[in-house]
Tab-separated table of C-alpha atoms in Angstrom:
chain	number	residue	atom	x	y	z
A	1	MET	CA	-28.563	-14.688	-1.450
A	2	THR	CA	-25.733	-15.162	0.729
A	3	THR	CA	-22.786	-12.655	1.261
A	4	PRO	CA	-19.244	-13.884	2.221
A	5	GLY	CA	-16.845	-11.259	3.938
A	6	PRO	CA	-14.439	-10.196	1.928
A	7	SER	CA	-11.927	-12.280	3.420
A	8	GLY	CA	-13.877	-15.616	1.615
A	9	GLY	CA	-12.264	-14.162	-1.803
A	10	SER	CA	-9.148	-13.852	-2.901
A	11	ALA	CA	-6.715	-11.354	-1.519
A	12	CYS	CA	-4.337	-9.032	-2.333
A	13	THR	CA	-1.107	-10.091	-3.224
A	14	PRO	CA	1.770	-8.458	-1.348
A	15	GLU	CA	3.046	-6.344	-4.252
A	16	GLN	CA	-1.055	-4.846	-4.731
A	17	MET	CA	-0.986	-4.448	-1.160
A	18	ALA	CA	2.045	-2.364	-1.242
A	19	ALA	CA	1.217	-0.621	-3.918
A	20	ARG	CA	-2.102	0.240	-2.948
A	21	GLY	CA	-0.376	2.520	-0.260
A	22	ASN	CA	-2.346	5.034	1.888
A	23	ARG	CA	-5.124	4.525	-0.888
A	24	ARG	CA	-8.928	3.262	-0.289
A	25	PRO	CA	-9.490	0.171	-2.301
A	26	VAL	CA	-12.757	-0.057	-4.677
A	27	ASN	CA	-14.238	-2.350	-7.445
A	28	LEU	CA	-15.496	-1.370	-10.408
A	29	ALA	CA	-18.472	-2.160	-11.959
A	30	LEU	CA	-18.755	-1.244	-15.531
A	31	GLN	CA	-21.708	-1.654	-17.960
A	32	GLY	CA	-21.845	-1.950	-21.506
A	33	GLY	CA	-23.590	0.197	-24.040
A	34	GLY	CA	-21.768	0.380	-27.314
A	35	ALA	CA	-20.024	3.748	-27.938
A	36	HIS	CA	-22.026	5.057	-25.226
A	37	GLY	CA	-19.055	3.375	-22.923
A	38	ALA	CA	-17.030	6.758	-23.446
A	39	PHE	CA	-18.782	7.890	-20.891
A	40	ALA	CA	-17.563	5.274	-18.688
A	41	TRP	CA	-13.752	5.989	-20.518
A	42	GLY	CA	-14.957	9.124	-18.582
A	43	VAL	CA	-15.405	8.163	-15.045
A	44	LEU	CA	-12.037	5.709	-15.441
A	45	ASP	CA	-9.952	8.543	-16.556
A	46	ARG	CA	-11.143	11.004	-13.633
A	47	LEU	CA	-10.780	7.826	-11.144
A	48	LEU	CA	-7.165	7.071	-12.286
A	49	GLU	CA	-6.130	10.758	-12.150
A	50	ASP	CA	-7.560	10.938	-8.443
A	51	ASP	CA	-4.619	9.552	-6.307
A	52	ARG	CA	-7.134	8.181	-2.953
A	53	LEU	CA	-8.362	5.423	-4.764
A	54	ALA	CA	-6.867	2.480	-5.749
A	55	ILE	CA	-9.309	-0.015	-8.351
A	56	GLU	CA	-8.929	-3.474	-6.819
A	57	ALA	CA	-11.285	-5.576	-9.010
A	58	VAL	CA	-13.308	-5.098	-11.992
A	59	SER	CA	-16.648	-6.522	-13.318
A	60	ALA	CA	-17.476	-5.128	-16.857
A	61	THR	CA	-19.437	-6.116	-19.590
A	62	SER	CA	-19.459	-5.767	-23.352
A	63	ALA	CA	-17.844	-2.297	-23.518
A	64	GLY	CA	-17.571	-2.298	-20.349
A	65	ALA	CA	-15.325	-5.295	-20.976
A	66	VAL	CA	-13.268	-3.351	-23.846
A	67	ASN	CA	-12.694	-0.467	-21.089
A	68	ALA	CA	-11.768	-3.003	-18.407
A	69	VAL	CA	-9.169	-4.722	-20.790
A	70	ALA	CA	-7.757	-1.731	-21.764
A	71	MET	CA	-7.311	0.255	-18.358
A	72	ALA	CA	-5.865	-3.141	-17.034
A	73	TYR	CA	-3.310	-3.679	-19.520
A	74	GLY	CA	-2.255	-0.004	-19.420
A	75	THR	CA	-2.459	-0.374	-15.629
A	76	SER	CA	0.508	-3.433	-15.488
A	77	LEU	CA	2.422	-1.391	-18.409
A	78	GLY	CA	2.302	2.348	-16.111
A	79	GLY	CA	-0.076	2.191	-13.663
A	80	PRO	CA	-2.724	5.080	-13.737
A	81	ALA	CA	-1.048	7.338	-16.293
A	82	GLY	CA	-0.419	4.302	-17.907
A	83	ALA	CA	-3.755	3.302	-17.758
A	84	ARG	CA	-4.565	6.807	-19.138
A	85	ALA	CA	-2.735	5.941	-21.725
A	86	LYS	CA	-4.170	3.417	-22.965
A	87	LEU	CA	-8.041	4.056	-22.749
A	88	ALA	CA	-7.596	7.097	-24.644
A	89	GLU	CA	-5.435	5.207	-27.558
A	90	LEU	CA	-8.810	2.889	-27.506
A	91	TRP	CA	-10.900	5.298	-28.034
A	92	ARG	CA	-9.192	7.088	-30.475
A	93	GLU	CA	-8.994	4.097	-33.201
A	94	VAL	CA	-12.584	3.596	-31.949
A	95	SER	CA	-13.388	7.058	-33.668
A	96	ASP	CA	-10.874	5.753	-36.420
A	97	GLY	CA	-13.233	2.905	-37.476
A	98	SER	CA	-11.898	0.571	-36.336
A	99	GLY	CA	-12.867	-1.045	-33.624
A	100	LEU	CA	-16.751	-1.705	-31.947
A	101	TYR	CA	-19.300	-0.965	-34.992
A	102	GLY	CA	-17.799	2.030	-36.650
A	103	SER	CA	-16.660	-0.181	-39.539
A	104	MET	CA	-20.694	-1.737	-40.184
A	105	TYR	CA	-22.511	1.266	-39.566
A	106	PRO	CA	-21.564	4.185	-40.798
A	107	ALA	CA	-22.375	6.238	-38.140
A	108	TRP	CA	-21.639	9.903	-39.889
A	109	VAL	CA	-25.131	9.512	-41.251
A	110	ASP	CA	-26.760	10.186	-37.962
A	111	GLN	CA	-24.459	13.376	-37.578
A	112	TRP	CA	-25.552	14.725	-40.854
A	113	MET	CA	-29.165	14.426	-39.761
A	114	LYS	CA	-28.240	16.084	-36.422
A	115	HIS	CA	-26.464	18.405	-37.632
A	116	ASN	CA	-29.218	19.784	-39.687
A	117	ASN	CA	-31.542	18.653	-36.745
A	118	ILE	CA	-33.148	15.427	-38.397
A	119	SER	CA	-34.224	12.735	-35.466
A	120	THR	CA	-31.500	10.787	-35.308
A	121	ASP	CA	-34.481	8.140	-34.344
A	122	PHE	CA	-35.131	7.930	-37.633
A	123	SER	CA	-32.383	7.717	-39.395
A	124	PRO	CA	-33.028	5.995	-43.092
A	125	THR	CA	-29.411	4.513	-42.489
A	126	TYR	CA	-30.109	2.867	-39.106
A	127	MET	CA	-33.715	2.070	-40.093
A	128	TYR	CA	-32.698	0.347	-42.941
A	129	PHE	CA	-29.869	-1.868	-40.899
A	130	GLN	CA	-32.218	-2.504	-38.170
A	131	ALA	CA	-34.754	-3.771	-40.901
A	132	LEU	CA	-31.588	-6.089	-41.859
A	133	THR	CA	-31.036	-7.818	-38.859
A	134	GLN	CA	-34.826	-8.819	-38.095
A	135	VAL	CA	-34.572	-10.640	-41.705
A	136	PHE	CA	-30.941	-11.775	-41.863
A	137	SER	CA	-29.373	-13.348	-38.991
A	138	PRO	CA	-24.921	-12.514	-38.952
A	139	TYR	CA	-24.379	-16.188	-40.572
A	140	ALA	CA	-25.962	-14.752	-43.728
A	141	LEU	CA	-25.002	-11.152	-43.928
A	142	ASN	CA	-21.554	-10.978	-41.688
A	143	PRO	CA	-20.337	-14.506	-42.925
A	144	PHE	CA	-16.898	-14.257	-43.116
A	145	ASP	CA	-17.557	-13.073	-39.297
A	146	PHE	CA	-15.815	-9.546	-40.066
A	147	ASN	CA	-15.500	-8.117	-36.300
A	148	PRO	CA	-13.208	-4.672	-36.517
A	149	LEU	CA	-12.977	-4.878	-32.701
A	150	ARG	CA	-11.094	-8.256	-33.111
A	151	ASP	CA	-8.365	-6.424	-34.614
A	152	LEU	CA	-8.063	-3.749	-32.404
A	153	LEU	CA	-7.819	-5.420	-29.269
A	154	GLN	CA	-5.119	-7.438	-30.641
A	155	ARG	CA	-3.242	-5.077	-31.615
A	156	LEU	CA	-3.969	-2.728	-28.208
A	157	VAL	CA	-3.467	-5.742	-25.779
A	158	ASP	CA	-0.586	-8.438	-25.195
A	159	PHE	CA	-3.128	-11.000	-23.600
A	160	ASP	CA	-0.043	-13.067	-22.932
A	161	LYS	CA	1.115	-10.439	-20.732
A	162	LEU	CA	-2.063	-9.178	-19.509
A	163	ARG	CA	-2.944	-13.040	-17.681
A	164	GLN	CA	0.622	-13.522	-16.807
A	165	CYS	CA	0.836	-10.064	-14.789
A	166	PRO	CA	0.521	-10.468	-11.152
A	167	HIS	CA	-0.339	-6.968	-10.708
A	168	ALA	CA	-2.913	-6.057	-13.306
A	169	THR	CA	-6.398	-5.362	-12.029
A	170	ARG	CA	-8.270	-8.507	-11.255
A	171	LEU	CA	-10.981	-8.927	-13.961
A	172	PHE	CA	-14.337	-9.798	-14.434
A	173	LEU	CA	-15.851	-10.168	-17.939
A	174	SER	CA	-19.654	-11.352	-18.000
A	175	ALA	CA	-20.756	-13.643	-21.503
A	176	THR	CA	-23.932	-15.117	-21.960
A	177	ASN	CA	-23.824	-19.002	-22.612
A	178	VAL	CA	-26.354	-19.296	-25.643
A	179	ARG	CA	-27.073	-22.808	-25.167
A	180	SER	CA	-27.615	-22.681	-21.481
A	181	GLY	CA	-28.303	-19.201	-21.061
A	182	LYS	CA	-25.660	-18.978	-17.937
A	183	ILE	CA	-23.518	-16.404	-17.382
A	184	ARG	CA	-19.711	-17.257	-18.204
A	185	VAL	CA	-17.290	-14.870	-16.387
A	186	PHE	CA	-13.834	-14.622	-17.709
A	187	GLU	CA	-11.604	-13.964	-14.742
A	188	ASN	CA	-7.112	-13.197	-15.677
A	189	HIS	CA	-6.155	-16.187	-16.070
A	190	GLU	CA	-8.518	-16.802	-19.647
A	191	LEU	CA	-8.110	-13.401	-20.803
A	192	SER	CA	-8.106	-13.846	-24.379
A	193	SER	CA	-9.271	-11.174	-27.918
A	194	ASP	CA	-12.305	-14.020	-27.699
A	195	ALA	CA	-13.253	-13.654	-24.270
A	196	VAL	CA	-14.451	-9.688	-24.859
A	197	LEU	CA	-15.606	-10.828	-28.302
A	198	ALA	CA	-17.913	-12.797	-26.635
A	199	SER	CA	-18.365	-10.256	-23.785
A	200	ALA	CA	-19.468	-7.538	-26.434
A	201	CYS	CA	-20.997	-10.401	-29.096
A	202	LEU	CA	-24.547	-8.418	-30.115
A	203	PRO	CA	-26.121	-11.897	-32.146
A	204	TYR	CA	-27.722	-9.281	-34.562
A	205	ILE	CA	-24.764	-8.573	-35.952
A	206	PHE	CA	-22.036	-10.759	-35.127
A	207	LYS	CA	-21.980	-14.945	-34.808
A	208	ALA	CA	-21.510	-16.628	-31.265
A	209	VAL	CA	-18.483	-16.295	-30.218
A	210	GLU	CA	-17.015	-20.027	-29.820
A	211	ILE	CA	-14.177	-20.538	-26.550
A	212	ASP	CA	-13.131	-24.195	-25.788
A	213	GLY	CA	-16.809	-25.711	-27.359
A	214	GLU	CA	-19.195	-23.070	-26.175
A	215	ALA	CA	-21.249	-20.804	-27.666
A	216	TYR	CA	-21.508	-16.814	-26.344
A	217	TRP	CA	-23.727	-13.743	-26.658
A	218	ASP	CA	-23.058	-10.388	-25.046
A	219	GLY	CA	-22.634	-9.955	-21.252
A	220	GLY	CA	-25.758	-7.851	-20.887
A	221	TYR	CA	-28.413	-10.283	-21.317
A	222	MET	CA	-27.093	-12.207	-17.698
A	223	GLY	CA	-25.359	-9.214	-16.124
A	224	ASN	CA	-24.859	-5.478	-16.607
A	225	PRO	CA	-22.476	-6.112	-15.228
A	226	ALA	CA	-22.247	-8.822	-13.104
A	227	ILE	CA	-21.660	-7.880	-9.141
A	228	PHE	CA	-21.648	-11.459	-7.505
A	229	PRO	CA	-18.395	-12.193	-8.554
A	230	LEU	CA	-17.301	-8.645	-7.213
A	231	ILE	CA	-18.793	-10.432	-3.694
A	232	TYR	CA	-17.432	-13.373	-3.824
A	233	LYS	CA	-13.670	-12.916	-5.064
A	234	GLY	CA	-13.438	-8.789	-4.336
A	235	ALA	CA	-11.359	-7.706	-2.017
A	236	SER	CA	-12.920	-5.060	-1.322
A	237	ARG	CA	-16.225	-4.231	-0.036
A	238	ASP	CA	-16.714	-1.203	-1.528
A	239	VAL	CA	-18.297	-1.423	-5.732
A	240	VAL	CA	-18.818	1.192	-7.632
A	241	ILE	CA	-21.102	1.322	-10.268
A	242	VAL	CA	-21.044	2.838	-13.749
A	243	HIS	CA	-23.767	3.210	-15.537
A	244	ILE	CA	-24.248	3.978	-18.988
A	245	ASN	CA	-28.107	2.590	-19.610
A	246	PRO	CA	-30.677	5.339	-17.737
A	247	LEU	CA	-32.505	3.712	-14.714
A	248	THR	CA	-34.893	6.356	-14.707
A	249	ARG	CA	-36.922	8.453	-17.645
A	250	THR	CA	-38.928	11.407	-17.190
A	251	ASP	CA	-41.076	10.895	-20.182
A	252	VAL	CA	-43.011	7.811	-21.192
A	253	PRO	CA	-41.240	7.219	-24.793
A	254	LYS	CA	-44.347	7.061	-27.365
A	255	THR	CA	-42.502	7.302	-30.563
A	256	ALA	CA	-42.069	2.917	-31.874
A	257	PRO	CA	-38.174	3.788	-31.616
A	258	ALA	CA	-38.459	5.250	-28.430
A	259	ILE	CA	-40.341	2.361	-27.272
A	260	ALA	CA	-37.685	0.001	-28.259
A	261	ASP	CA	-34.615	2.134	-27.186
A	262	ARG	CA	-36.675	2.261	-23.044
A	263	ILE	CA	-37.444	-1.452	-23.518
A	264	ASN	CA	-34.050	-2.375	-24.142
A	265	GLU	CA	-32.228	-0.203	-21.571
A	266	ILE	CA	-34.719	-1.841	-18.594
A	267	SER	CA	-34.165	-5.267	-20.294
A	268	PHE	CA	-30.304	-3.990	-19.712
A	269	ASN	CA	-30.668	-2.798	-16.025
A	270	SER	CA	-33.005	-5.802	-15.202
A	271	SER	CA	-30.073	-8.486	-14.194
A	272	LEU	CA	-27.935	-5.517	-12.405
A	273	MET	CA	-31.834	-4.414	-11.048
A	274	ARG	CA	-32.138	-8.391	-8.988
A	275	GLU	CA	-28.520	-8.044	-7.984
A	276	MET	CA	-28.905	-4.885	-5.748
A	277	ARG	CA	-32.074	-6.112	-4.235
A	278	ALA	CA	-30.965	-9.019	-3.144
A	279	ILE	CA	-27.718	-7.054	-1.807
A	280	ALA	CA	-30.862	-4.569	0.125
A	281	PHE	CA	-32.274	-7.894	1.383
A	282	VAL	CA	-28.798	-9.495	2.667
A	283	THR	CA	-28.226	-5.410	4.251
A	284	ARG	CA	-31.543	-5.185	6.272
A	285	LEU	CA	-31.078	-9.153	7.457
A	286	LEU	CA	-27.895	-7.887	9.070
A	287	ASP	CA	-29.066	-4.826	10.495
A	288	GLU	CA	-31.646	-6.545	12.056
A	289	GLY	CA	-29.049	-9.434	13.422
A	290	SER	CA	-30.696	-11.960	11.575
A	291	LEU	CA	-27.514	-12.490	10.021
A	292	ASP	CA	-24.181	-13.373	11.433
A	293	GLY	CA	-21.576	-9.948	10.471
A	294	THR	CA	-18.915	-12.105	11.217
A	295	ARG	CA	-20.069	-14.582	8.219
A	296	TYR	CA	-21.376	-11.682	5.880
A	297	SER	CA	-20.000	-8.717	4.866
A	298	ARG	CA	-22.310	-5.174	4.652
A	299	MET	CA	-21.422	-4.205	0.928
A	300	LEU	CA	-20.593	-0.369	0.235
A	301	ILE	CA	-22.341	0.408	-3.216
A	302	HIS	CA	-21.977	3.415	-4.726
A	303	SER	CA	-23.216	4.542	-8.597
A	304	ILE	CA	-21.275	6.549	-10.880
A	305	ARG	CA	-24.483	8.057	-13.223
A	306	ASN	CA	-25.639	10.808	-15.161
A	307	ASP	CA	-28.948	9.584	-16.337
A	308	ALA	CA	-30.018	12.807	-17.682
A	309	GLU	CA	-27.344	13.208	-20.293
A	310	MET	CA	-27.610	9.468	-21.427
A	311	ALA	CA	-31.529	9.650	-21.553
A	312	GLN	CA	-30.787	11.903	-24.620
A	313	TYR	CA	-28.973	9.277	-26.801
A	314	SER	CA	-31.420	6.566	-28.878
A	315	ALA	CA	-30.243	3.572	-29.207
A	316	ALA	CA	-28.603	4.519	-32.967
A	317	SER	CA	-26.034	6.849	-31.507
A	318	LYS	CA	-24.224	3.452	-29.280
A	319	PHE	CA	-23.165	2.690	-33.446
A	320	ASN	CA	-22.087	6.955	-33.330
A	321	THR	CA	-18.076	6.719	-33.227
A	322	ASP	CA	-18.135	10.298	-34.292
A	323	TRP	CA	-14.779	11.633	-32.264
A	324	ASP	CA	-16.752	15.226	-31.263
A	325	PHE	CA	-19.212	13.256	-29.704
A	326	LEU	CA	-17.100	10.488	-28.107
A	327	GLN	CA	-15.116	13.212	-26.514
A	328	ARG	CA	-18.576	15.141	-25.392
A	329	LEU	CA	-19.044	11.389	-23.021
A	330	ARG	CA	-15.983	11.384	-22.168
A	331	ASP	CA	-16.141	15.269	-20.784
A	332	GLN	CA	-19.677	14.465	-19.227
A	333	GLY	CA	-18.169	10.724	-17.270
A	334	ARG	CA	-15.046	12.871	-16.065
A	335	LEU	CA	-17.527	15.283	-14.591
A	336	ALA	CA	-19.461	13.090	-13.082
A	337	ALA	CA	-16.543	11.091	-11.109
A	338	GLY	CA	-15.580	14.105	-10.253
A	339	THR	CA	-18.855	15.417	-8.680
A	340	TRP	CA	-19.112	11.484	-7.150
A	341	LEU	CA	-15.429	12.414	-5.691
A	342	GLU	CA	-16.098	15.519	-3.861
A	343	GLN	CA	-19.022	14.371	-2.493
A	344	ASP	CA	-19.243	10.960	-1.885
A	345	PHE	CA	-15.278	10.131	-1.408
A	346	ASP	CA	-15.269	10.209	2.695
A	347	LYS	CA	-17.908	7.549	2.941
A	348	VAL	CA	-15.599	5.303	0.387
A	349	GLY	CA	-14.936	2.170	3.097
A	350	ARG	CA	-17.792	3.556	5.496
A	351	GLU	CA	-21.160	3.456	3.839
A	352	SER	CA	-22.565	2.879	0.621
A	353	SER	CA	-23.334	6.689	-1.279
A	354	ILE	CA	-26.657	5.743	-2.503
A	355	ASP	CA	-30.476	4.584	-0.606
A	356	ILE	CA	-29.684	1.100	-2.589
A	357	VAL	CA	-33.789	0.304	-1.411
A	358	ASP	CA	-34.484	3.684	-2.797
A	359	THR	CA	-33.021	3.473	-6.460
A	360	PHE	CA	-32.782	-0.020	-7.609
A	361	MET	CA	-36.639	-1.443	-5.540
């Protein structure tokens, strides 16, 4: 993997440079994870609140793409404050059942079970829902392609304005091409509600999203999130990864649902792990002097995560749009981001704040 320096990517516009001021520029990488994306909402809310950072580009997948679009559009309307307001509006509507999967699966059943100390791993509604999707495709279960997220996006985001706004945060939204198996990255000039839906298309719930004659599924299969767009086209060499899926777990799963959950986590982390290994390899070659430092850039990697918190929740809770649950995840995200700012902000622009080899290899 070659890693060209930031000069080989797309430079900021003069307006963006002026808006940055003395703030330190960073790129963000947002994972997907259904309702667990509320954790990333909290992270974004805290980062936007801190006036020492300038978010220049975001690579995102699935729920991460939904967060990214809301943040970028809010920024274009009213800067960081506008972004925070738009994110809050997004998740309030998600909780009202008008977005993500809230209208596809009655998550209140799991809330009732949790209140009565019954494991959500064995939610009869969720297990029935899962069984249906193993037998019937969305072309049979959802023939009219009902998707509450489509209406939510069209209501909250003016994609025409977002595509044309020169000050909008640069976005890279990943989707998986069903036929070729390759990753497709949608950039600002290509943004639409369909592009976001493609990035968040769970193939066992929704029909593949067709754009320009090609069919797409969730981007998490090939990039969760993709880092390479930030390497080749981002103006900053700092990448802050916002993790949703736990990298590590302390216990070995032994129940069927727990095993399935862990397989899902490993699968959706695999593409990120591969890219991080490639970055570690290039970094080692730079350290050894085997690569020309004027042609290849040392990427600075940062990580905001809380594996202990996110490991508590089963895959069923990714459908849980209860407002109390979303607020808990938001608050945990804000806390994780605050901890990172306190401990690692001074490393931005200077060095990675994680050991890439220890974390990903």
